[in-house]
GROMACS .gro file of C-alpha atoms in nm:
model
  370
    1MET     CA    1  11.527  15.203  11.630
    2THR     CA    2  11.782  15.379  11.810
    3GLU     CA    3  11.756  15.588  12.144
    4ASP     CA    4  11.857  15.891  11.940
    5GLU     CA    5  11.575  15.828  11.651
    6LEU     CA    6  11.306  15.765  11.912
    7ASP     CA    7  11.418  16.085  12.109
    8ALA     CA    8  11.410  16.263  11.741
    9ARG     CA    9  11.039  16.147  11.718
   10ILE     CA   10  10.900  16.223  12.046
   11ARG     CA   11  11.083  16.585  12.039
   12SER     CA   12  10.932  16.680  11.706
   13LEU     CA   13  10.579  16.592  11.830
   14PRO     CA   14  10.348  16.901  11.851
   15LEU     CA   15  10.223  17.051  12.129
   16ALA     CA   16   9.839  16.924  12.234
   17PHE     CA   17   9.614  16.965  12.516
   18GLY     CA   18   9.634  16.705  12.767
   19VAL     CA   19   9.954  16.539  12.626
   20ARG     CA   20  10.276  16.577  12.796
   21HIS     CA   21  10.571  16.745  12.575
   22PHE     CA   22  10.907  16.582  12.629
   23PRO     CA   23  11.125  16.843  12.460
   24LYS     CA   24  11.462  16.632  12.539
   25GLY     CA   25  11.305  16.311  12.459
   26ILE     CA   26  11.280  16.017  12.727
   27SER     CA   27  11.599  15.831  12.717
   28LEU     CA   28  11.746  16.090  12.939
   29LEU     CA   29  11.484  16.045  13.218
   30SER     CA   30  11.611  15.924  13.551
   31GLN     CA   31  11.364  15.812  13.821
   32ILE     CA   32  11.088  15.812  13.603
   33SER     CA   33  10.721  15.858  13.838
   34GLY     CA   34  10.428  15.689  13.745
   35SER     CA   35  10.241  16.000  13.584
   36GLU     CA   36  10.579  16.013  13.370
   37ARG     CA   37  10.486  15.661  13.222
   38LYS     CA   38  10.143  15.718  13.186
   39ALA     CA   39  10.235  16.031  12.961
   40MET     CA   40  10.478  15.813  12.740
   41ALA     CA   41  10.234  15.549  12.715
   42CYS     CA   42  10.009  15.808  12.526
   43ILE     CA   43  10.263  15.884  12.262
   44LEU     CA   44  10.484  15.557  12.240
   45LEU     CA   45  10.303  15.370  11.967
   46GLY     CA   46  10.285  15.640  11.749
   47CYS     CA   47  10.647  15.739  11.721
   48LEU     CA   48  10.703  15.357  11.660
   49VAL     CA   49  10.497  15.332  11.372
   50GLY     CA   50  10.701  15.342  11.042
   51LYS     CA   51  10.999  15.243  11.200
   52LEU     CA   52  10.953  14.899  11.367
   53PRO     CA   53  10.805  14.556  11.179
   54ALA     CA   54  10.452  14.453  11.210
   55LYS     CA   55  10.533  14.203  11.495
   56GLY     CA   56  10.699  14.459  11.697
   57ILE     CA   57  10.431  14.699  11.648
   58ARG     CA   58  10.142  14.454  11.743
   59ALA     CA   59  10.363  14.347  12.042
   60CYS     CA   60  10.364  14.726  12.171
   61ARG     CA   61  10.004  14.759  12.081
   62SER     CA   62   9.865  14.465  12.256
   63ILE     CA   63  10.063  14.544  12.587
   64LEU     CA   64   9.921  14.901  12.574
   65ASP     CA   65   9.597  14.773  12.516
   66PHE     CA   66   9.615  14.545  12.832
   67ILE     CA   67   9.761  14.822  13.026
   68TYR     CA   68   9.470  15.063  12.947
   69LEU     CA   69   9.188  14.776  12.981
   70ALA     CA   70   9.343  14.671  13.320
   71GLN     CA   71   9.239  15.033  13.446
   72TYR     CA   72   8.856  15.026  13.354
   73SER     CA   73   8.670  15.134  13.654
   74THR     CA   74   8.406  14.854  13.568
   75HIS     CA   75   8.468  14.491  13.382
   76ASP     CA   76   8.238  14.240  13.219
   77ASP     CA   77   8.290  13.950  13.021
   78GLY     CA   78   8.364  14.168  12.706
   79THR     CA   79   8.631  14.356  12.867
   80LEU     CA   80   8.829  14.070  13.005
   81SER     CA   81   8.789  13.881  12.705
   82SER     CA   82   8.933  14.175  12.540
   83MET     CA   83   9.230  14.203  12.801
   84ARG     CA   84   9.305  13.805  12.760
   85ALA     CA   85   9.310  13.854  12.383
   86ALA     CA   86   9.556  14.129  12.414
   87LEU     CA   87   9.786  13.924  12.650
   88ASN     CA   88   9.758  13.647  12.385
   89VAL     CA   89   9.906  13.865  12.103
   90TRP     CA   90  10.150  13.997  12.345
   91HIS     CA   91  10.281  13.645  12.422
   92ALA     CA   92  10.268  13.545  12.056
   93ASP     CA   93  10.500  13.857  11.953
   94ARG     CA   94  10.692  13.959  12.216
   95ASP     CA   95  10.977  13.769  12.088
   96TYR     CA   96  11.060  14.006  11.850
   97PHE     CA   97  11.220  14.209  12.115
   98ILE     CA   98  11.447  13.876  12.180
   99THR     CA   99  11.524  13.853  11.783
  100ALA     CA  100  11.592  14.233  11.786
  101THR     CA  101  11.847  14.183  12.090
  102VAL     CA  102  11.671  14.435  12.306
  103ARG     CA  103  11.618  14.211  12.576
  104LYS     CA  104  11.753  13.811  12.602
  105ASP     CA  105  11.431  13.732  12.798
  106PHE     CA  106  11.120  13.817  12.987
  107SER     CA  107  11.184  13.687  13.305
  108ILE     CA  108  11.054  13.983  13.504
  109PRO     CA  109  10.827  13.957  13.789
  110LYS     CA  110  10.557  14.247  13.647
  111PHE     CA  111  10.536  14.064  13.323
  112HIS     CA  112  10.460  13.738  13.508
  113SER     CA  113  10.191  13.915  13.726
  114LEU     CA  114  10.023  14.010  13.372
  115LEU     CA  115   9.867  13.640  13.376
  116HIS     CA  116   9.690  13.674  13.706
  117TYR     CA  117   9.515  14.036  13.662
  118ILE     CA  118   9.201  13.859  13.517
  119GLU     CA  119   9.176  13.620  13.764
  120ALA     CA  120   9.216  13.899  14.030
  121ILE     CA  121   8.963  14.092  13.881
  122GLU     CA  122   8.705  13.824  13.872
  123PHE     CA  123   8.807  13.723  14.243
  124PHE     CA  124   8.853  14.082  14.406
  125GLY     CA  125   8.692  14.325  14.151
  126THR     CA  126   8.885  14.627  13.952
  127THR     CA  127   9.220  14.702  13.992
  128ASP     CA  128   9.158  15.045  14.139
  129ASN     CA  129   9.045  14.854  14.478
  130TYR     CA  130   9.389  14.756  14.556
  131ASN     CA  131   9.621  14.985  14.372
  132THR     CA  132   9.937  15.066  14.522
  133GLU     CA  133   9.886  15.436  14.428
  134MET     CA  134   9.633  15.466  14.710
  135PHE     CA  135   9.880  15.394  14.973
  136GLU     CA  136  10.125  15.675  14.860
  137ARG     CA  137   9.977  15.958  15.037
  138LEU     CA  138  10.051  15.761  15.354
  139HIS     CA  139  10.440  15.829  15.320
  140ILE     CA  140  10.318  16.201  15.330
  141ASP     CA  141  10.087  16.190  15.641
  142PHE     CA  142  10.289  15.945  15.843
  143ALA     CA  143  10.665  16.000  15.726
  144LYS     CA  144  10.722  16.322  15.603
  145ASN     CA  145  10.496  16.571  15.826
  146GLY     CA  146  10.588  16.339  16.152
  147TRP     CA  147  10.957  16.433  16.055
  148ARG     CA  148  10.885  16.797  16.014
  149ALA     CA  149  10.684  16.807  16.328
  150SER     CA  150  10.988  16.696  16.515
  151ASN     CA  151  11.291  16.894  16.617
  152ARG     CA  152  11.525  16.652  16.377
  153ARG     CA  153  11.717  16.491  16.668
  154ASP     CA  154  11.639  16.154  16.777
  155GLU     CA  155  11.322  16.197  16.547
  156PHE     CA  156  11.204  15.860  16.546
  157PRO     CA  157  11.037  15.837  16.911
  158GLN     CA  158  10.897  16.197  16.834
  159MET     CA  159  10.723  16.079  16.500
  160ILE     CA  160  10.583  15.782  16.703
  161THR     CA  161  10.435  16.045  16.940
  162TRP     CA  162  10.316  16.287  16.696
  163LEU     CA  163  10.134  15.981  16.502
  164ALA     CA  164   9.970  15.863  16.801
  165ARG     CA  165   9.832  16.198  16.905
  166GLN     CA  166   9.713  16.252  16.530
  167GLU     CA  167   9.517  15.887  16.556
  168LYS     CA  168   9.367  16.000  16.862
  169ILE     CA  169   9.251  16.367  16.726
  170SER     CA  170   9.119  16.158  16.446
  171SER     CA  171   8.924  15.912  16.671
  172PHE     CA  172   8.785  16.201  16.870
  173ALA     CA  173   8.685  16.411  16.576
  174THR     CA  174   8.473  16.086  16.430
  175TYR     CA  175   8.323  16.029  16.795
  176LEU     CA  176   8.205  16.419  16.775
  177ALA     CA  177   8.081  16.332  16.396
  178TRP     CA  178   7.874  16.071  16.544
  179LEU     CA  179   7.723  16.243  16.815
  180GLU     CA  180   7.632  16.562  16.602
  181SER     CA  181   7.456  16.302  16.363
  182THR     CA  182   7.237  16.161  16.662
  183ARG     CA  183   7.138  16.525  16.758
  184LYS     CA  184   6.947  16.615  16.405
  185PRO     CA  185   6.784  16.382  16.188
  186ALA     CA  186   7.022  16.306  15.897
  187SER     CA  187   6.975  16.433  15.561
  188LEU     CA  188   7.057  16.236  15.241
  189PRO     CA  189   7.325  16.382  15.077
  190ILE     CA  190   7.237  16.540  14.704
  191VAL     CA  191   7.360  16.310  14.443
  192ARG     CA  192   7.435  16.523  14.115
  193THR     CA  193   7.417  16.325  13.793
  194PHE     CA  194   7.545  16.475  13.472
  195THR     CA  195   7.415  16.410  13.147
  196GLY     CA  196   7.527  16.510  12.858
  197GLN     CA  197   7.812  16.791  12.789
  198ALA     CA  198   7.960  17.056  13.011
  199ILE     CA  199   8.139  17.354  12.869
  200GLN     CA  200   8.298  17.586  13.071
  201LEU     CA  201   8.404  17.962  12.900
  202ALA     CA  202   8.557  18.239  13.096
  203LYS     CA  203   8.323  18.530  13.163
  204LYS     CA  204   8.506  18.750  12.953
  205PRO     CA  205   8.737  18.682  12.662
  206GLN     CA  206   9.104  18.665  12.695
  207SER     CA  207   9.158  18.860  12.356
  208PRO     CA  208   8.808  19.110  12.309
  209ARG     CA  209   8.735  19.278  12.000
  210GLN     CA  210   8.997  19.109  11.781
  211LEU     CA  211   9.036  19.240  11.443
  212LEU     CA  212   8.949  18.966  11.170
  213PRO     CA  213   9.302  18.973  10.996
  214ALA     CA  214   9.484  18.974  11.345
  215ILE     CA  215   9.260  18.649  11.423
  216GLU     CA  216   9.399  18.522  11.091
  217HIS     CA  217   9.734  18.585  11.137
  218ASN     CA  218   9.733  18.504  11.529
  219HIS     CA  219   9.568  18.149  11.451
  220SER     CA  220   9.722  18.044  11.126
  221ALA     CA  221   9.357  18.038  11.018
  222ASN     CA  222   9.388  18.192  10.646
  223SER     CA  223   9.019  18.086  10.552
  224PHE     CA  224   8.864  18.223  10.877
  225THR     CA  225   8.708  18.531  10.717
  226HIS     CA  226   8.575  18.327  10.417
  227THR     CA  227   8.426  18.042  10.607
  228LEU     CA  228   8.265  18.310  10.843
  229LYS     CA  229   8.109  18.430  10.526
  230GLU     CA  230   7.989  18.125  10.435
  231PHE     CA  231   7.862  18.061  10.767
  232LEU     CA  232   7.642  18.347  10.805
  233ASN     CA  233   7.520  18.364  10.456
  234ASP     CA  234   7.533  18.009  10.350
  235LYS     CA  235   7.127  18.007  10.267
  236THR     CA  236   7.140  18.357  10.087
  237MET     CA  237   7.399  18.363   9.896
  238LYS     CA  238   7.573  18.178   9.608
  239PRO     CA  239   7.938  18.046   9.632
  240THR     CA  240   8.042  18.303   9.364
  241GLN     CA  241   7.888  18.604   9.564
  242LEU     CA  242   8.062  18.504   9.884
  243LEU     CA  243   8.406  18.585   9.752
  244ALA     CA  244   8.308  18.944   9.742
  245ALA     CA  245   8.067  18.961  10.018
  246THR     CA  246   8.167  19.176  10.329
  247LEU     CA  247   8.081  19.113  10.694
  248PRO     CA  248   7.888  19.397  10.879
  249PHE     CA  249   8.138  19.355  11.180
  250ASN     CA  250   8.525  19.336  11.168
  251ARG     CA  251   8.618  19.252  11.535
  252LEU     CA  252   8.517  18.951  11.724
  253ASP     CA  253   8.567  18.831  12.106
  254ASP     CA  254   8.830  18.552  12.085
  255PHE     CA  255   8.833  18.307  12.337
  256GLN     CA  256   9.194  18.125  12.410
  257THR     CA  257   9.044  17.840  12.664
  258VAL     CA  258   8.751  17.611  12.685
  259THR     CA  259   8.698  17.324  12.930
  260VAL     CA  260   8.469  17.079  12.767
  261ARG     CA  261   8.354  16.762  12.984
  262PRO     CA  262   8.335  16.479  12.719
  263PRO     CA  263   7.995  16.302  12.713
  264SER     CA  264   7.936  15.931  12.740
  265GLU     CA  265   8.113  15.685  12.525
  266ASP     CA  266   7.830  15.505  12.424
  267GLY     CA  267   7.729  15.565  12.047
  268MET     CA  268   8.067  15.716  11.957
  269SER     CA  269   8.203  15.564  11.692
  270PRO     CA  270   8.442  15.682  11.403
  271ALA     CA  271   8.143  15.658  11.161
  272ARG     CA  272   7.987  15.920  11.354
  273THR     CA  273   8.310  16.143  11.375
  274ARG     CA  274   8.548  16.342  11.164
  275VAL     CA  275   8.887  16.482  11.306
  276GLY     CA  276   8.961  16.849  11.264
  277ARG     CA  277   9.215  17.072  11.403
  278VAL     CA  278   9.037  17.368  11.627
  279LYS     CA  279   9.213  17.691  11.527
  280VAL     CA  280   8.966  17.966  11.665
  281LEU     CA  281   8.705  17.990  11.940
  282PHE     CA  282   8.528  18.301  11.909
  283ARG     CA  283   8.153  18.458  11.981
  284LEU     CA  284   7.952  18.665  11.721
  285PRO     CA  285   7.879  19.009  11.858
  286ASP     CA  286   7.558  19.097  11.988
  287LYS     CA  287   7.573  19.446  11.840
  288PHE     CA  288   7.702  19.617  11.519
  289ASP     CA  289   7.945  19.914  11.509
  290ASP     CA  290   7.633  20.141  11.485
  291SER     CA  291   7.459  19.976  11.813
  292THR     CA  292   7.179  19.782  11.599
  293LEU     CA  293   7.120  19.461  11.707
  294THR     CA  294   7.250  19.170  11.518
  295PRO     CA  295   7.018  18.920  11.377
  296SER     CA  296   6.804  18.704  11.634
  297GLU     CA  297   6.879  18.372  11.414
  298TRP     CA  298   7.258  18.435  11.477
  299PRO     CA  299   7.389  18.173  11.728
  300LYS     CA  300   7.445  18.350  12.100
  301THR     CA  301   7.687  18.044  12.186
  302CYS     CA  302   8.061  18.000  12.154
  303LEU     CA  303   8.175  17.897  11.802
  304ALA     CA  304   8.458  17.719  11.690
  305TYR     CA  305   8.664  17.759  11.356
  306VAL     CA  306   8.770  17.383  11.244
  307GLU     CA  307   8.994  17.276  10.964
  308TRP     CA  308   8.911  16.919  10.866
  309PHE     CA  309   9.097  16.616  10.783
  310THR     CA  310   8.980  16.341  10.567
  311THR     CA  311   8.741  16.099  10.656
  312PHE     CA  312   8.804  15.817  10.865
  313LYS     CA  313   8.862  15.468  10.629
  314PRO     CA  314   8.622  15.204  10.696
  315ARG     CA  315   8.862  15.000  10.893
  316HIS     CA  316   9.164  15.072  11.105
  317GLU     CA  317   9.521  14.966  11.026
  318GLU     CA  318   9.554  14.591  11.109
  319ASN     CA  319   9.877  14.605  11.303
  320HIS     CA  320   9.858  14.907  11.545
  321ASP     CA  321   9.477  14.942  11.530
  322MET     CA  322   9.497  15.325  11.461
  323TYR     CA  323   9.281  15.541  11.184
  324SER     CA  324   9.481  15.702  10.919
  325VAL     CA  325   9.391  16.067  10.786
  326MET     CA  326   9.527  16.308  10.604
  327VAL     CA  327   9.506  16.719  10.531
  328PRO     CA  328   9.293  16.726  10.226
  329PRO     CA  329   9.399  16.947   9.930
  330ARG     CA  330   9.258  17.312   9.930
  331ARG     CA  331   8.937  17.365   9.772
  332THR     CA  332   8.948  17.500   9.418
  333ASN     CA  333   8.896  17.874   9.554
  334GLY     CA  334   9.222  17.849   9.695
  335PHE     CA  335   9.035  17.816  10.090
  336ALA     CA  336   9.103  17.501  10.306
  337HIS     CA  337   8.860  17.233  10.380
  338ALA     CA  338   8.696  17.423  10.696
  339SER     CA  339   8.387  17.484  10.913
  340ILE     CA  340   8.243  17.675  11.166
  341ILE     CA  341   8.053  17.480  11.430
  342PRO     CA  342   7.882  17.505  11.798
  343LEU     CA  343   8.106  17.420  12.026
  344THR     CA  344   7.893  17.160  12.158
  345ASP     CA  345   7.962  16.961  11.859
  346ILE     CA  346   8.336  16.884  11.967
  347VAL     CA  347   8.312  16.562  12.172
  348LYS     CA  348   8.656  16.426  12.201
  349ARG     CA  349   9.047  16.514  12.200
  350ALA     CA  350   9.207  16.314  11.914
  351ASN     CA  351   9.585  16.234  11.946
  352CYS     CA  352   9.733  16.234  11.598
  353PHE     CA  353  10.101  16.153  11.457
  354GLN     CA  354  10.271  16.246  11.168
  355THR     CA  355  10.420  16.020  10.921
  356SER     CA  356  10.577  16.052  10.601
  357ASP     CA  357  10.255  16.125  10.419
  358GLU     CA  358   9.963  16.083  10.636
  359THR     CA  359   9.854  16.159  10.968
  360MET     CA  360   9.748  15.892  11.192
  361SER     CA  361   9.479  15.930  11.500
  362THR     CA  362   9.571  15.699  11.788
  363PRO     CA  363   9.304  15.587  12.029
  364TYR     CA  364   9.575  15.624  12.364
  365GLY     CA  365   9.542  15.989  12.457
  366HIS     CA  366   9.394  15.956  12.824
  367LEU     CA  367   9.135  15.749  12.958
  368THR     CA  368   8.865  16.043  12.887
  369MET     CA  369   8.992  16.223  12.517
  370PHE     CA  370   8.806  16.536  12.399
   0.00000   0.00000   0.00000
């Protein structure tokens, strides 16, 4: 794969929540930051599938597995064993890049340091305890702010004096805090624990009272009205009656953004989830146009219109460890396979990549995906 081919694949990726889009590819980037490298890791493997042979895909997947596992905030024997297995696969398959003349060797200190990660975690704890990122802020506090406080002439003695004063102020503030704590009984801080999901919606919808045809057009959701009829009348009407049924309203509150904090990963598995494309976030009206109240059994919470992909296969693909899903053909009535579900049923973001005839869902999106 050439740089132009990889850039073309990266440019063609659709916009996705939580995933950085590189409109010009990545080959032209210079002085790449850590956040940019993390964003590349989210999309790299999916862009290589179908172009690299199995050995190259396994090498890329294994090193990505190792990188993500190394960032865990807690470890046990199971996660360390997974890191060791990923590292073994990387060493077994990395010679593909030498055969493909991408590199002459792997005599790189960072690659050698991978051999010591597991031992370091066993002796010193997780890597976030000694990550160099924690010291990056000190460059601003000790160098940039000190230089800005100087007169830009013979600045080093001034910066040292400024820094010494800042340390004295910090020490005195610590003393005052201790003195204040001795004057009144210390109160234990309130520890807030969160369970389940947290959903934040705007108090007022960004697009209130939108006409149903406008919602279908703006969100490319041609089956929205029919699916809404199914949702409201599935227990009272036959499928043939739904085609001619009318809704008692023609406007809905349309939300553009929702913040969802994903629940615990415990119990989440492909067998219990399904990938879908969220097209519309909306809320049913409280009153009809004639000011009469809507039925009490109608949901009062925010709902989502979702067009489904096919279900996950029993096993993921062997080389890249991703699951393959496809857009199913439309139903016999011409409408998409779609549902209206409570917003609380959405648990993760799935990062998907388009291949020649199918869509693959990848586990590399973010450490917490929804």
